[in-house]
């Protein structure tokens, strides 16, 4: 079954759902590189109009990647809840957009709908939404997770403290951890990307982070963002593993390129659960994603990069994660060319993840060869804050000296909390007040002096 739509006397044809979704996608360089993008703005509008008229129920009948060919498709289809889908089963994609923006779509209704949504459905509706639509709907979604603190509550904004070091020097990591804690970061996670992914390095960093956390009784979680198999080796050797990290994609082949399968992720989760390190909950998986990863691995099956990204969220939600974030501008301008495309992608990713029930952060970032700058990131950061993003990154000086990309700084987190009246996770906020890092008024402003207890001087 194909789709046709006439615009201005010209009739456009789209042979299948995969093509229709790709042609309807707002412009991005990755889809051009893959040969999937609309050839003109006129064709894109025609595809968007045809998509708006498409019944949501069509997604139950036609898969963008066949069930028999892909484990992620099987996960999506086999776990789809038709009873949860029933209230919107009569809607078109355009009608779904109208409903999402209505007062009927409150937090409770959106939560009840999650099991009935396929990622291709939420990707489709995002393609016909303006930026303000993406912000408005995401702001209504509530997703709360717990390990040693509580993330995602209304009025809260958490920060991942990212103390990377180019040679995994414990002194460099420790200095960045201290810097971030003194500036209110770390309630999402204190998470290090290791420069060297071997079990000895990972265990050394895990021991360092856990020592700091225990010494100051910090109600947060730590993570070394090594490959899942390295983390499993560390667990076997008795390392203090809180969270299990892994980069994931939206196809079986993309995940294979990351060296993972769905059963392997399940095995890693069970190994970490057996440690029983969570005090408030057992959400302990941490996933990162990014538009373009499947294309770079030649694992996209001719599907546009934003739809593939939404499918990655179906993988994530199968493992009850504590944290999920797209590293939106990290892969480079070959996939998201400039600040405009990065902004659009970041808001799409956040919207799709939240609608599917995930605790979404976003790494607001870009590489130095992209047509973007820190002003673009300030705009995206602010829009995501209004949209209710669960957490952002805190990188010393916004410049990651190990991964060599530009992200958001500890001070950017303070700006967003102050501008929007957001506060850290409640348990972490109480700890900051006990340590003298933040006033007890809850205004989110840090005192001029340093915290003597944290510096070991009190």
Tab-separated table of C-alpha atoms in Angstrom, residues 27-209:
chain	number	residue	atom	x	y	z
A	27	UNK	CA	15.324	18.847	7.360
A	28	UNK	CA	18.473	17.210	8.716
A	29	UNK	CA	21.753	16.405	7.068
A	30	UNK	CA	21.780	12.729	8.082
A	31	UNK	CA	18.668	11.929	6.071
A	32	UNK	CA	20.169	13.741	3.081
A	33	UNK	CA	23.356	11.687	3.478
A	34	UNK	CA	21.262	8.496	3.574
A	35	UNK	CA	19.270	9.520	0.483
A	36	UNK	CA	16.009	9.493	2.447
A	37	UNK	CA	15.115	13.186	2.718
A	38	UNK	CA	12.406	14.960	0.752
A	39	UNK	CA	13.754	16.451	-2.464
A	40	UNK	CA	11.998	19.757	-1.846
A	41	UNK	CA	10.018	21.663	0.745
A	42	UNK	CA	6.930	21.002	-1.386
A	43	UNK	CA	7.457	17.231	-1.184
A	44	UNK	CA	8.027	17.481	2.582
A	45	UNK	CA	4.741	19.330	3.073
A	46	UNK	CA	2.935	16.772	0.924
A	47	UNK	CA	4.360	13.964	3.051
A	48	UNK	CA	3.428	15.748	6.262
A	49	UNK	CA	-0.145	16.215	5.066
A	50	UNK	CA	-0.402	12.553	4.058
A	51	UNK	CA	1.070	11.548	7.407
A	52	UNK	CA	-1.392	13.743	9.302
A	53	UNK	CA	-4.263	11.905	7.617
A	54	UNK	CA	-2.853	8.453	8.356
A	55	UNK	CA	-4.809	6.440	10.967
A	56	UNK	CA	-2.731	5.542	14.011
A	57	UNK	CA	-4.023	1.988	13.656
A	58	UNK	CA	-2.002	1.693	10.438
A	59	UNK	CA	1.159	1.370	12.536
A	60	UNK	CA	-0.198	-1.930	13.854
A	61	UNK	CA	-0.432	-3.285	10.327
A	62	UNK	CA	2.790	-2.061	8.699
A	63	UNK	CA	6.237	-2.173	10.331
A	64	UNK	CA	9.078	0.003	9.067
A	65	UNK	CA	11.405	-2.976	9.658
A	66	UNK	CA	9.844	-6.464	9.376
A	67	UNK	CA	9.095	-8.430	12.553
A	68	UNK	CA	11.085	-11.434	11.392
A	69	UNK	CA	14.147	-9.345	10.499
A	70	UNK	CA	14.716	-7.310	13.651
A	71	UNK	CA	14.693	-7.974	17.400
A	72	UNK	CA	13.730	-4.367	18.191
A	73	UNK	CA	10.649	-4.622	15.981
A	74	UNK	CA	9.709	-7.822	17.789
A	75	UNK	CA	10.144	-6.081	21.149
A	76	UNK	CA	7.936	-3.197	20.014
A	77	UNK	CA	5.165	-5.323	18.546
A	78	UNK	CA	5.143	-8.109	21.117
A	79	UNK	CA	4.877	-5.694	24.061
A	80	UNK	CA	2.277	-3.398	22.535
A	81	UNK	CA	-0.762	-3.054	24.796
A	82	UNK	CA	-3.886	-2.840	22.628
A	83	UNK	CA	-6.106	-2.061	25.616
A	84	UNK	CA	-4.002	0.987	26.496
A	85	UNK	CA	-4.060	2.015	22.812
A	86	UNK	CA	-7.841	1.702	22.515
A	87	UNK	CA	-8.751	5.266	23.647
A	88	UNK	CA	-6.847	6.765	20.686
A	89	UNK	CA	-7.221	3.902	18.188
A	90	UNK	CA	-9.754	5.886	16.169
A	91	UNK	CA	-7.466	8.889	15.682
A	92	UNK	CA	-5.275	9.873	12.766
A	93	UNK	CA	-1.746	11.151	13.367
A	94	UNK	CA	-3.088	14.688	13.012
A	95	UNK	CA	-5.948	13.958	15.382
A	96	UNK	CA	-3.455	12.523	17.855
A	97	UNK	CA	-1.526	15.797	17.748
A	98	UNK	CA	-4.717	17.732	18.484
A	99	UNK	CA	-5.545	15.424	21.398
A	100	UNK	CA	-2.033	15.694	22.867
A	101	UNK	CA	-2.356	19.468	22.912
A	102	UNK	CA	-5.824	19.380	24.488
A	103	UNK	CA	-6.675	19.618	28.177
A	104	UNK	CA	-7.849	16.000	28.072
A	105	UNK	CA	-4.245	14.889	27.672
A	106	UNK	CA	-3.162	15.549	31.246
A	107	UNK	CA	-0.348	13.780	33.093
A	108	UNK	CA	-2.557	10.882	34.189
A	109	UNK	CA	-3.987	10.302	30.711
A	110	UNK	CA	-0.537	10.422	29.125
A	111	UNK	CA	0.825	7.933	31.672
A	112	UNK	CA	-2.035	5.514	31.025
A	113	UNK	CA	-1.433	5.722	27.285
A	114	UNK	CA	2.281	4.803	27.340
A	115	UNK	CA	1.985	1.002	26.954
A	116	UNK	CA	-0.239	1.530	23.920
A	117	UNK	CA	2.191	3.746	22.051
A	118	UNK	CA	4.656	2.454	19.506
A	119	UNK	CA	7.767	4.568	18.918
A	120	UNK	CA	6.879	4.982	15.243
A	121	UNK	CA	3.584	6.590	16.319
A	122	UNK	CA	5.282	9.176	18.517
A	123	UNK	CA	7.950	9.814	15.890
A	124	UNK	CA	5.205	10.383	13.320
A	125	UNK	CA	3.285	12.892	15.398
A	126	UNK	CA	6.482	14.761	16.284
A	127	UNK	CA	7.156	15.308	12.580
A	128	UNK	CA	4.012	17.442	12.207
A	129	UNK	CA	4.513	19.444	15.409
A	130	UNK	CA	6.050	22.857	15.914
A	131	UNK	CA	8.717	23.389	18.541
A	132	UNK	CA	6.181	24.870	20.939
A	133	UNK	CA	4.005	21.761	20.515
A	134	UNK	CA	6.936	19.526	21.435
A	135	UNK	CA	7.617	21.662	24.501
A	136	UNK	CA	3.989	21.913	25.612
A	137	UNK	CA	3.258	18.182	25.497
A	138	UNK	CA	6.544	17.070	27.050
A	139	UNK	CA	5.966	19.505	29.923
A	140	UNK	CA	2.787	17.590	30.818
A	141	UNK	CA	4.544	14.220	31.051
A	142	UNK	CA	5.628	12.968	34.485
A	143	UNK	CA	8.246	10.217	34.730
A	144	UNK	CA	9.732	9.538	38.178
A	145	UNK	CA	12.606	7.119	38.867
A	146	UNK	CA	14.576	6.215	41.984
A	147	UNK	CA	17.840	4.641	43.076
A	148	UNK	CA	19.384	6.599	45.994
A	149	UNK	CA	17.346	9.701	45.281
A	150	UNK	CA	14.208	10.676	43.399
A	151	UNK	CA	14.442	12.055	39.862
A	152	UNK	CA	11.767	13.617	37.665
A	153	UNK	CA	9.514	15.232	40.261
A	154	UNK	CA	7.666	18.437	39.270
A	155	UNK	CA	9.684	21.587	39.879
A	156	UNK	CA	12.992	19.710	39.915
A	157	UNK	CA	15.975	19.735	37.554
A	158	UNK	CA	18.857	17.332	38.058
A	159	UNK	CA	22.405	17.463	36.705
A	160	UNK	CA	24.776	14.693	35.727
A	161	UNK	CA	28.216	15.552	37.061
A	162	UNK	CA	30.559	14.521	34.213
A	163	UNK	CA	34.157	14.649	35.558
A	164	UNK	CA	35.991	13.155	32.575
A	165	UNK	CA	39.767	13.137	32.382
A	166	UNK	CA	41.779	12.501	29.178
A	167	UNK	CA	44.049	9.939	30.884
A	168	UNK	CA	41.682	8.746	33.643
A	169	UNK	CA	43.869	10.463	36.250
A	170	UNK	CA	42.074	10.005	39.597
A	171	UNK	CA	43.285	13.446	40.696
A	172	UNK	CA	41.701	15.107	37.680
A	173	UNK	CA	38.471	13.199	38.155
A	174	UNK	CA	38.361	14.042	41.871
A	175	UNK	CA	38.986	17.749	41.231
A	176	UNK	CA	36.115	17.889	38.736
A	177	UNK	CA	33.830	16.008	41.151
A	178	UNK	CA	34.585	18.544	43.889
A	179	UNK	CA	34.006	21.439	41.477
A	180	UNK	CA	30.644	20.023	40.407
A	181	UNK	CA	29.410	19.230	43.910
A	182	UNK	CA	30.222	22.736	45.093
A	183	UNK	CA	28.136	24.084	42.203
A	184	UNK	CA	25.109	21.890	42.875
A	185	UNK	CA	25.676	19.188	40.249
A	186	UNK	CA	25.599	15.437	40.720
A	187	UNK	CA	22.072	14.561	41.778
A	188	UNK	CA	21.298	12.704	38.514
A	189	UNK	CA	24.556	10.751	38.684
A	190	UNK	CA	28.280	11.286	39.099
A	191	UNK	CA	29.262	9.614	35.853
A	192	UNK	CA	32.705	9.275	34.272
A	193	UNK	CA	33.355	8.351	30.646
A	194	UNK	CA	36.567	6.318	30.879
A	195	UNK	CA	39.280	7.143	28.360
A	196	UNK	CA	40.349	3.489	28.515
A	197	UNK	CA	37.636	0.840	28.623
A	198	UNK	CA	39.320	-1.948	30.571
A	199	UNK	CA	38.178	-3.523	33.789
A	200	UNK	CA	41.156	-2.378	35.861
A	201	UNK	CA	40.649	1.289	34.957
A	202	UNK	CA	36.908	1.009	35.443
A	203	UNK	CA	37.282	-0.550	38.885
A	204	UNK	CA	39.765	2.120	39.944
A	205	UNK	CA	37.348	4.874	38.949
A	206	UNK	CA	34.379	3.106	40.539
A	207	UNK	CA	36.279	2.798	43.826
A	208	UNK	CA	37.188	6.506	43.718
A	209	UNK	CA	33.616	7.646	43.087
